[in-house]
Coordinates of C-alpha atoms in Angstrom, one line a residue:
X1 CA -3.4 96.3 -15.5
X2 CA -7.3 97.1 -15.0
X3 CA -8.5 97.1 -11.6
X4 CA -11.1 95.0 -12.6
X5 CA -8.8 92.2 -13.4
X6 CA -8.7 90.0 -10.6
X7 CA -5.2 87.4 -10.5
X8 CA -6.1 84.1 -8.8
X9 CA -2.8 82.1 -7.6
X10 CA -2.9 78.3 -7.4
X11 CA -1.5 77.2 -4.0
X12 CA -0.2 73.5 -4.0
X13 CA -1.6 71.1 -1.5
X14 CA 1.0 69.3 0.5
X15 CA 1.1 65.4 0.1
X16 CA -0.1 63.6 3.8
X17 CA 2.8 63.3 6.4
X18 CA 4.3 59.9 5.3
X19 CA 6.8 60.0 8.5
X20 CA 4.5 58.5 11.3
X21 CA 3.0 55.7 9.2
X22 CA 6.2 54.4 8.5
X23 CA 7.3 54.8 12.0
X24 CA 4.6 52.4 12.9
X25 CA 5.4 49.8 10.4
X26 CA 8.7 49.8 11.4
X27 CA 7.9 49.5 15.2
X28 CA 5.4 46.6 13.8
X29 CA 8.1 45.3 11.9
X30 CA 10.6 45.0 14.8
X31 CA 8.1 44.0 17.4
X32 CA 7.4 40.8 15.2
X33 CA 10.9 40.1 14.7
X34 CA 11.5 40.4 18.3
X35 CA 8.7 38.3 19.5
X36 CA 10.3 35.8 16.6
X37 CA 13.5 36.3 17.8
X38 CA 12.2 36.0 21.4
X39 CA 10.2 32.1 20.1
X40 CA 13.4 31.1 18.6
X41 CA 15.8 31.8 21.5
X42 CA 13.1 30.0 23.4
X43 CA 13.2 27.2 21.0
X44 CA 16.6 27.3 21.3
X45 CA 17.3 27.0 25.5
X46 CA 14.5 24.8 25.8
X47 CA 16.3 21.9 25.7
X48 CA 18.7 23.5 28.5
X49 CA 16.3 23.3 30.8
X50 CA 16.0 19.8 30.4
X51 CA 18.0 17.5 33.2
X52 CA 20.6 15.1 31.0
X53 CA 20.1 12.0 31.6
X54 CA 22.8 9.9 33.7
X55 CA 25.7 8.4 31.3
X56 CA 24.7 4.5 30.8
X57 CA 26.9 2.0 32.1
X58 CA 26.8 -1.9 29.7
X59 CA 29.0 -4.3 31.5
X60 CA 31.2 -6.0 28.6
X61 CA 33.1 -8.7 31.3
X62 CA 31.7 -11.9 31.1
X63 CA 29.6 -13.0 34.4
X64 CA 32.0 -16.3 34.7
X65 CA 35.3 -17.6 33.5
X66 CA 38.0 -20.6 34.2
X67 CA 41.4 -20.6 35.4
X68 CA 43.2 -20.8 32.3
X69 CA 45.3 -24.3 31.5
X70 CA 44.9 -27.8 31.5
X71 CA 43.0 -29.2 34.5
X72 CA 45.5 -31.1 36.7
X73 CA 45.4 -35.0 36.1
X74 CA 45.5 -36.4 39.7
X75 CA 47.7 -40.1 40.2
X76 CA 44.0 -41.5 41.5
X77 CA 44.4 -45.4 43.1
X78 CA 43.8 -48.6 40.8
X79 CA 41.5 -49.6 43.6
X80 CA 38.8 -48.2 46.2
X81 CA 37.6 -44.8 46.5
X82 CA 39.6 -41.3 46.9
X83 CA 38.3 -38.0 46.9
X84 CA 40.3 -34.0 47.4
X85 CA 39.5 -31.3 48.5
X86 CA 40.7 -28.0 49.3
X87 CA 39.7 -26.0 52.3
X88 CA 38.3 -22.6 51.0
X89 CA 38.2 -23.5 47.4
X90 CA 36.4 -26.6 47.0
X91 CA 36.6 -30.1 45.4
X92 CA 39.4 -31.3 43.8
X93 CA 38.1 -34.6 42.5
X94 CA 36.9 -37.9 43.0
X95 CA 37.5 -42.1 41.9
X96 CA 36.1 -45.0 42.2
X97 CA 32.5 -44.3 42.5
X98 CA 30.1 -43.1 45.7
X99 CA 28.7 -46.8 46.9
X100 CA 29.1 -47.3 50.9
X101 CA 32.0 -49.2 51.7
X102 CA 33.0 -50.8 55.5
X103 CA 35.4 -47.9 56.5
X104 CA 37.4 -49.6 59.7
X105 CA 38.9 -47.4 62.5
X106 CA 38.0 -44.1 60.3
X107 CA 34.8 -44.1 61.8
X108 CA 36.9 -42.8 65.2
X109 CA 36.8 -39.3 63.0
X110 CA 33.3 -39.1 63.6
X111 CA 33.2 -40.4 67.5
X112 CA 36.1 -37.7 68.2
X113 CA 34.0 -35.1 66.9
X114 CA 31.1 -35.9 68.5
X115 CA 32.9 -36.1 72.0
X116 CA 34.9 -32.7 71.2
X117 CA 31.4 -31.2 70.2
X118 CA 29.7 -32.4 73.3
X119 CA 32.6 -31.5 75.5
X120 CA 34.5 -28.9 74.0
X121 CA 38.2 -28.4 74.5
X122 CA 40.7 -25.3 73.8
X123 CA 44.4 -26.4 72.7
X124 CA 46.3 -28.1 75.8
X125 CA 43.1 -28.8 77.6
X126 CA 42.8 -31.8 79.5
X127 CA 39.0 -31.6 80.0
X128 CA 36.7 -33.6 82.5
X129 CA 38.1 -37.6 83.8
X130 CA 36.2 -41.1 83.0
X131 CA 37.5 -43.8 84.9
X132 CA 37.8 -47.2 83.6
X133 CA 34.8 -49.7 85.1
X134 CA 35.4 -53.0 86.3
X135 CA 33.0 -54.1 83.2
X136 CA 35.3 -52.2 80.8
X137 CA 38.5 -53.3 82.5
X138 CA 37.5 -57.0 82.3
X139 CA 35.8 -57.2 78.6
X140 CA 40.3 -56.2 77.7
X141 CA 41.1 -59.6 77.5
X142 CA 38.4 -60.7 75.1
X143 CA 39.3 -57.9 73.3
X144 CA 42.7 -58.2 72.7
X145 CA 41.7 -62.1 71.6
X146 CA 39.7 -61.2 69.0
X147 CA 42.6 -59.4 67.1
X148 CA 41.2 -55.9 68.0
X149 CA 43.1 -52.6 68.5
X150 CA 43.4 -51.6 72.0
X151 CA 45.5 -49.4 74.5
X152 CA 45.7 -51.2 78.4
X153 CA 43.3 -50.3 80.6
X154 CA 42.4 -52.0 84.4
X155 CA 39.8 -51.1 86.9
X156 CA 39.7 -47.8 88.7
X157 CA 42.0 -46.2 85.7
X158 CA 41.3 -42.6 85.4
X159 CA 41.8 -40.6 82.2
X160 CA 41.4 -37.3 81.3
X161 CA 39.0 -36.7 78.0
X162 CA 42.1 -35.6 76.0
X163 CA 44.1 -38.6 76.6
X164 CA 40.9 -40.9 76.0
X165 CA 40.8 -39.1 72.4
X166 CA 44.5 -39.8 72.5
X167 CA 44.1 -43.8 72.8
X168 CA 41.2 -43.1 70.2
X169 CA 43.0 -41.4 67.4
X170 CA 46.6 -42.3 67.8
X171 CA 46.7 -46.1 68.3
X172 CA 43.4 -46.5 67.3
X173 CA 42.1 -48.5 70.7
X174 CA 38.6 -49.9 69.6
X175 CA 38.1 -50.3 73.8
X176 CA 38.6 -46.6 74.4
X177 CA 36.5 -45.7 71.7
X178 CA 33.8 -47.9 73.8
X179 CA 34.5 -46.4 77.2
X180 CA 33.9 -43.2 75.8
X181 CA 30.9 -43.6 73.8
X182 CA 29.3 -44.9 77.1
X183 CA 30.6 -42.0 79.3
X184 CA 29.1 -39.9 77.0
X185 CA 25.7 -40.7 76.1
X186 CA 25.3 -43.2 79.0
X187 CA 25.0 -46.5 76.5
X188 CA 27.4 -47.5 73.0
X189 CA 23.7 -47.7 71.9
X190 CA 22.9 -44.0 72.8
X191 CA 25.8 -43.5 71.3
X192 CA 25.8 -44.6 68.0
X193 CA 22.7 -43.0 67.8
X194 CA 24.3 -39.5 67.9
X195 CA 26.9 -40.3 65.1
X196 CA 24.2 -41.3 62.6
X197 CA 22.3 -37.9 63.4
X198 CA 25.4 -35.9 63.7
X199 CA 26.6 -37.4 59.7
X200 CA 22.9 -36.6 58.7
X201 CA 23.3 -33.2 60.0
X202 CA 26.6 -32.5 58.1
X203 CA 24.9 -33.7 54.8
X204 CA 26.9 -37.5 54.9
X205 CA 24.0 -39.1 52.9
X206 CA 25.8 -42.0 52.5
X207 CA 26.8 -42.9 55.6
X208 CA 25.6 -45.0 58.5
X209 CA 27.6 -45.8 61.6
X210 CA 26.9 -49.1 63.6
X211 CA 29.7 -49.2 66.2
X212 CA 32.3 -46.2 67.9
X213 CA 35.2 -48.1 66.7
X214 CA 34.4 -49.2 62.9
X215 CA 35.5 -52.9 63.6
X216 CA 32.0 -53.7 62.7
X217 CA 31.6 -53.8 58.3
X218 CA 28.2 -52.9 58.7
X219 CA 29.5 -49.2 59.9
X220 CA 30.2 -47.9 55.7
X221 CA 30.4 -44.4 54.2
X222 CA 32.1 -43.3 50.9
X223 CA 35.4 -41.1 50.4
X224 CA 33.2 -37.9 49.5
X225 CA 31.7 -38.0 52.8
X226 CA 34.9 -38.6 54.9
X227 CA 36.0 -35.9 53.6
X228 CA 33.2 -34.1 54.1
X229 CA 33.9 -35.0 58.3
X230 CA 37.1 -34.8 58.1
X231 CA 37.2 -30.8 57.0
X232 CA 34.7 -30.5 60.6
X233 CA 36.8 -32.0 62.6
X234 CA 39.9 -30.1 61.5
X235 CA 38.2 -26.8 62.4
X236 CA 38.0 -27.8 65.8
X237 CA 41.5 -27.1 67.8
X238 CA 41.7 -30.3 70.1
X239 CA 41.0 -32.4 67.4
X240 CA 43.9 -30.8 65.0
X241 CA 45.9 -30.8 67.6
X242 CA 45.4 -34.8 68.7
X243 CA 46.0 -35.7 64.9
X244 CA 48.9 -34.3 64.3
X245 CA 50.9 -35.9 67.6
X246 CA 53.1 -38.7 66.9
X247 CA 53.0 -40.1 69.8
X248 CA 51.2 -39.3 73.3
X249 CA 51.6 -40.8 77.0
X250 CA 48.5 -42.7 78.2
X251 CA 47.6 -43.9 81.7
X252 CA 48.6 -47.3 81.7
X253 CA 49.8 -47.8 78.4
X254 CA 52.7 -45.4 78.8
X255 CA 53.8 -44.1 75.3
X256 CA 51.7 -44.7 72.2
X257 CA 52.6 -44.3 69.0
X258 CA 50.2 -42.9 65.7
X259 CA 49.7 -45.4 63.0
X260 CA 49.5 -42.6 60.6
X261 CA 52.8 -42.5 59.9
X262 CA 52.5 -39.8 57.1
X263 CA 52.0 -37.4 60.0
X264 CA 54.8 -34.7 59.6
X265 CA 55.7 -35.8 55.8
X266 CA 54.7 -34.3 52.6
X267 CA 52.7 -31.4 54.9
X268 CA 50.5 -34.1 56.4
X269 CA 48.8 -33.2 59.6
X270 CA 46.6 -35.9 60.3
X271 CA 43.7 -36.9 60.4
X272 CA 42.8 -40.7 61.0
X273 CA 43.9 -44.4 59.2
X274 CA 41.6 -47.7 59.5
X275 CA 42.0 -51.1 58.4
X276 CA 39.8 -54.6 58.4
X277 CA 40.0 -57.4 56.3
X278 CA 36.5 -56.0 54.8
X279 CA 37.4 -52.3 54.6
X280 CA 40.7 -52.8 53.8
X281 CA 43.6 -49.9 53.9
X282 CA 41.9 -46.6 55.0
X283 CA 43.0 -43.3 55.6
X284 CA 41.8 -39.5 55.7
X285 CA 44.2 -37.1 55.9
X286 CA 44.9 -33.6 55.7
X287 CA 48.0 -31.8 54.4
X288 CA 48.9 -28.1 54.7
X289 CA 51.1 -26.1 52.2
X290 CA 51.9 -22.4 51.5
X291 CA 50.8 -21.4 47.7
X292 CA 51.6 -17.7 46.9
X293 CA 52.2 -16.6 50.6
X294 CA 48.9 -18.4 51.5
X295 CA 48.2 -21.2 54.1
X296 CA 46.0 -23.8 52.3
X297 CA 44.9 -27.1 53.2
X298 CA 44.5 -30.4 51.2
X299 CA 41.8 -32.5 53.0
X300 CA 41.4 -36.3 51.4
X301 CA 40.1 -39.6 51.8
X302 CA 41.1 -42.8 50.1
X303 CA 39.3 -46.1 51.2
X304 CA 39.5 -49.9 50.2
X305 CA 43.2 -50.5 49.5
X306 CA 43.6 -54.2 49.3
X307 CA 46.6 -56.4 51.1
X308 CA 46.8 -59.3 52.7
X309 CA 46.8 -57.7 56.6
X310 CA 47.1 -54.2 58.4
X311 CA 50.9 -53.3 57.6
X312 CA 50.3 -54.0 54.1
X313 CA 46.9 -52.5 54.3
X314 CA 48.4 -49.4 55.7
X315 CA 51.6 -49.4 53.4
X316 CA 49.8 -49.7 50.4
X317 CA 47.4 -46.2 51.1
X318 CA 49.9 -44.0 52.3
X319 CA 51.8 -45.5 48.9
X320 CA 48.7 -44.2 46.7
X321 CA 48.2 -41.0 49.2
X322 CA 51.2 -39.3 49.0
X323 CA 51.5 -38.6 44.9
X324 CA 47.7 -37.5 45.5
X325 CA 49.0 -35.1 48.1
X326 CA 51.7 -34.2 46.0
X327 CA 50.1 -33.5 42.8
X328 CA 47.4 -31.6 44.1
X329 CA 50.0 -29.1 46.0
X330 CA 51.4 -28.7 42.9
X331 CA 48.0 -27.9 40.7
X332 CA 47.4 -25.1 43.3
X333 CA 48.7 -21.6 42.0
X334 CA 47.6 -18.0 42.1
X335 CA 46.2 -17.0 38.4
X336 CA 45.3 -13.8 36.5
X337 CA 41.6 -14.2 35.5
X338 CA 41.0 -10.8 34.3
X339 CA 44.5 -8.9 32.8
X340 CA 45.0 -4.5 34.7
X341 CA 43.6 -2.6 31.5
X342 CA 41.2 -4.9 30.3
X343 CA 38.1 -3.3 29.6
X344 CA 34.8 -4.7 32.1
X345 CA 32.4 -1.7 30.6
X346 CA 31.6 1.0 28.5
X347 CA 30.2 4.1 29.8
X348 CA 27.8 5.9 27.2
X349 CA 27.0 10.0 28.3
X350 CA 24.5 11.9 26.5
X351 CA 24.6 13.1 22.7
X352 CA 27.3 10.4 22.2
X353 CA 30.0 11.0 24.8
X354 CA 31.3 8.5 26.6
X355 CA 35.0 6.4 27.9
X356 CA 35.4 2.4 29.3
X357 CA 36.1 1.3 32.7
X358 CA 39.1 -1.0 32.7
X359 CA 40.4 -3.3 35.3
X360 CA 43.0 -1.2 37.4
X361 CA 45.1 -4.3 38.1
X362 CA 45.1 -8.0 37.6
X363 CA 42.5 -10.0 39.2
X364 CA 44.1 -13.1 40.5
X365 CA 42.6 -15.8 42.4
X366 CA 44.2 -18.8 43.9
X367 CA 43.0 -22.6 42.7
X368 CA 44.0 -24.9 39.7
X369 CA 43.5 -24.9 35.7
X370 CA 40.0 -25.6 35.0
X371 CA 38.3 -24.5 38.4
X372 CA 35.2 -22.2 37.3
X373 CA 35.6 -18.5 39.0
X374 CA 32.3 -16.2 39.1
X375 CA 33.3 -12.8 38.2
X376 CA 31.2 -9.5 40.0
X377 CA 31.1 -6.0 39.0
X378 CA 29.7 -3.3 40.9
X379 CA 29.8 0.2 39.7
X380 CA 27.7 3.3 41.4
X381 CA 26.4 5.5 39.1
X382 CA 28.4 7.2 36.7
X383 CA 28.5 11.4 36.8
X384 CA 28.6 13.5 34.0
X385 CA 32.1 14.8 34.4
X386 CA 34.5 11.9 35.2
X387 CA 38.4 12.4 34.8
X388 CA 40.4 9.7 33.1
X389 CA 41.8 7.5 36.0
X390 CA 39.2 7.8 38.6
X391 CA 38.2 4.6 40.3
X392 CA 34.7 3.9 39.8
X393 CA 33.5 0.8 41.3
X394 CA 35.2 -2.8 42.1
X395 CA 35.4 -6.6 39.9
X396 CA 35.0 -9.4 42.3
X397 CA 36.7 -12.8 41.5
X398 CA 35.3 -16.0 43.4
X399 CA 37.1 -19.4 42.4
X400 CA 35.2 -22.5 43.4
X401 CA 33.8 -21.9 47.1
X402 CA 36.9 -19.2 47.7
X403 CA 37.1 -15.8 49.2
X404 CA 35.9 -12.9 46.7
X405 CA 38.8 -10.8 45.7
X406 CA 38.4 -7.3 44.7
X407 CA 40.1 -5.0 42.7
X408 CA 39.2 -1.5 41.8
X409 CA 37.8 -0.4 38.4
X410 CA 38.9 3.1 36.8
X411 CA 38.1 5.3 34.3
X412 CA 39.8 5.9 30.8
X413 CA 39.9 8.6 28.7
X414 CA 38.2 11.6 30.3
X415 CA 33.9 12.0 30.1
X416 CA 32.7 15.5 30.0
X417 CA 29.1 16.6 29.5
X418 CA 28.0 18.5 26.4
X419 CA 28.3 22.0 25.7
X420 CA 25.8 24.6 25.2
X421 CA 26.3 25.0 21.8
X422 CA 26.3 20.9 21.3
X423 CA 23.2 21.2 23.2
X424 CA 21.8 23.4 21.3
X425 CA 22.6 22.3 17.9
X426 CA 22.0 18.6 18.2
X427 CA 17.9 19.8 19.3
X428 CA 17.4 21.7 16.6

């Protein structure tokens, strides 16, 4: 070849380096998918940072109910006024209206009680002495001519106060009811003026007392509020004990005998008879009997029986008291009001979890067919986590003016808080 010639070589020119372009795309690429990534999984446990709210507890148990059955029908008198009651549960019933009748030697409930809450006594105390005036001892004879009830008495006689409340509520001695009014507030007067405040006091609307001994018509009240005295005066020992004697022995008098002659039958433990011509037969009683292992106490009052005189007077209301006594003892039972396992309320949790509180026992309160009971739940608040069978809160049962009884409330099938993933998922 000619030195002259000259060759010329084409070199090739390499393409740009693709390698770090597509490193950055990549790292672009994977930084948005992380920061995407990162927004979702931040999405995602928000809601776990979120308290859950505390389960929600809907009572489903009715706030009241009845003792199931038919209410007892009670063997009330043709005539006059009655009315029962039940210590610690309430009234029974009531006949023959409210109007104020003449109540007789009942009226000596309410001058016991007024001496016994003036001068108090403890069971076998004798308490302070009165001693019979020449004034008293000397009005006896009139007394006793006039028809009334009376125990001996002469000058210079000394009794203690028990045995004066003795005379009082056993024999029904209109004279001793007298002597001690005066020894008390100084004057019968003075006297009668404290039993009218002392029925006003206890809520006797319909009562007014004239005399200590009830001989007088104008002293009336009505079988609602005798009975209203009478469950006073039982709560005070001396008095309970006095009315329940059968007999006692008096200065004087020697042995005296009570005209309440139901004293010791049917569960009868007092309290007080009366009769007058205007008043007729009159008696308030109280009788005691044991219902399901439980002392309870029949208080009642049943005024204006008619007869001709006091034995038939007397006769014929212990006649009509004594199927009232009976029949009431009877009505009183102990009765489920709520069944063990019967649901008192739901318990809702969070996304939808949830279980019932049941009753973990029966309820059952003591009273008759028909009595209205008040029914109480209390439950603290629920946690998230509650195994089946834990006792959470208590039912209350209260029938007529009773004692609440409890029983405890537990859980049922098991309440567990939601999971992560439940969480999760249901905030999507």
């Amino acid at each position: 070849m000619p030195e002259s010639a000259t060759t010329h070589v084409t070199t090739a020119t390499p393409p740009p380096p693709v390698r770090r372009r597509t490193a950055s795309v990549w790292l672009l690429v994977t930084g948005l998918l992380v920061v995407l990534l990162a927004g979702a999984a931040l999405v995602a446990i928000e809601p776990l940072h979120r308290p859950l709210p505390a389960p929600a507890v809907t009572r489903t148990l009715p706030a009241s109910t009845v003792v199931p059955g038919a209410a007892p029908a009670l063997p009330w008198p043709q005539a006059g006024q009655a009315a029962l009651s039940v210590d610690g549960l309430g009234p029974l019933g009531t006949s023959g209206g409210n109007r104020p009748v003449p109540v007789a030697s009942v009226a000596k409930v309410m001058t016991a009680y007024v001496i016994l809450t003036a001068h108090p006594l403890d069971r076998g105390e004798q308490g302070p002495t009165l001693t019979v005036s020449a004034a008293q001892a000397a009005a006896y004879p009139r007394e006793r001519a006039r028809g009334e009830s009376l125990v001996p008495v002469v000058a210079g006689a000394v009794f203690t106060e028990r045995q004066a409340l003795q005379a009082v509520l056993l024999p029904s001695a209109n004279n001793m009811a007298r002597i001690l009014a005066a020894w008390d507030a100084g004057s019968v007067d003075a006297f009668v003026a404290k039993m009218n405040d002392t029925a006003a006091a206890l809520g006797m609307t319909d009562t007014h007392y004239t005399d200590p001994a009830g001989l007088d018509p104008g002293t009336v009240s009505t079988a609602v509020d005798q009975v209203i005295l009478a469950r006073k005066a039982m709560e005070l020992p001396a008095f309970a004990e006095i009315v329940a004697q059968k007999e006692a022995t008096l200065p004087v008098a020697g042995t005296v005998r009570n005209y309440n002659s139901l004293v010791g039958r049917d569960g009868v433990v007092g309290i007080k008879t009366g009769s007058t011509d205007e008043a007729g037969g009159c008696l308030v009683f109280a009788a005691v009997a044991t219902v399901a292992g439980r002392k309870v106490t029949v208080v009642g009052a049943v005024l204006g029986q008619p007869g001709a005189d006091t034995p038939v007077q007397l006769d014929r209301v212990f006649r009509a008291t004594r199927p009232l006594i009976r029949t009431a003892v009877a009505a009183i039972a102990e009765h489920p009001v709520v069944k063990a396992g019967e649901p008192v309320a739901t318990v809702r949790g969070p996304l939808g979890a949830g279980t019932t509180l049941h009753a973990a026992q029966d309820v059952r309160v003591l009273g008759w067919p028909g009595m209205p009971v008040r029914l109480d739940v209390d439950v603290p608040p629920v946690p998230q986590r509650l195994p089946a069978g834990t006792e959470t809160g208590r039912i209350s049962a209260v029938a007529g003016e009773g004692a609440p009884v409890t029983v405890a409330i537990e859980s049922g099938v098991r309440l567990e808080p939601p999971s992560t993933w439940d969480r999760i998922r249901r905030h999507r």
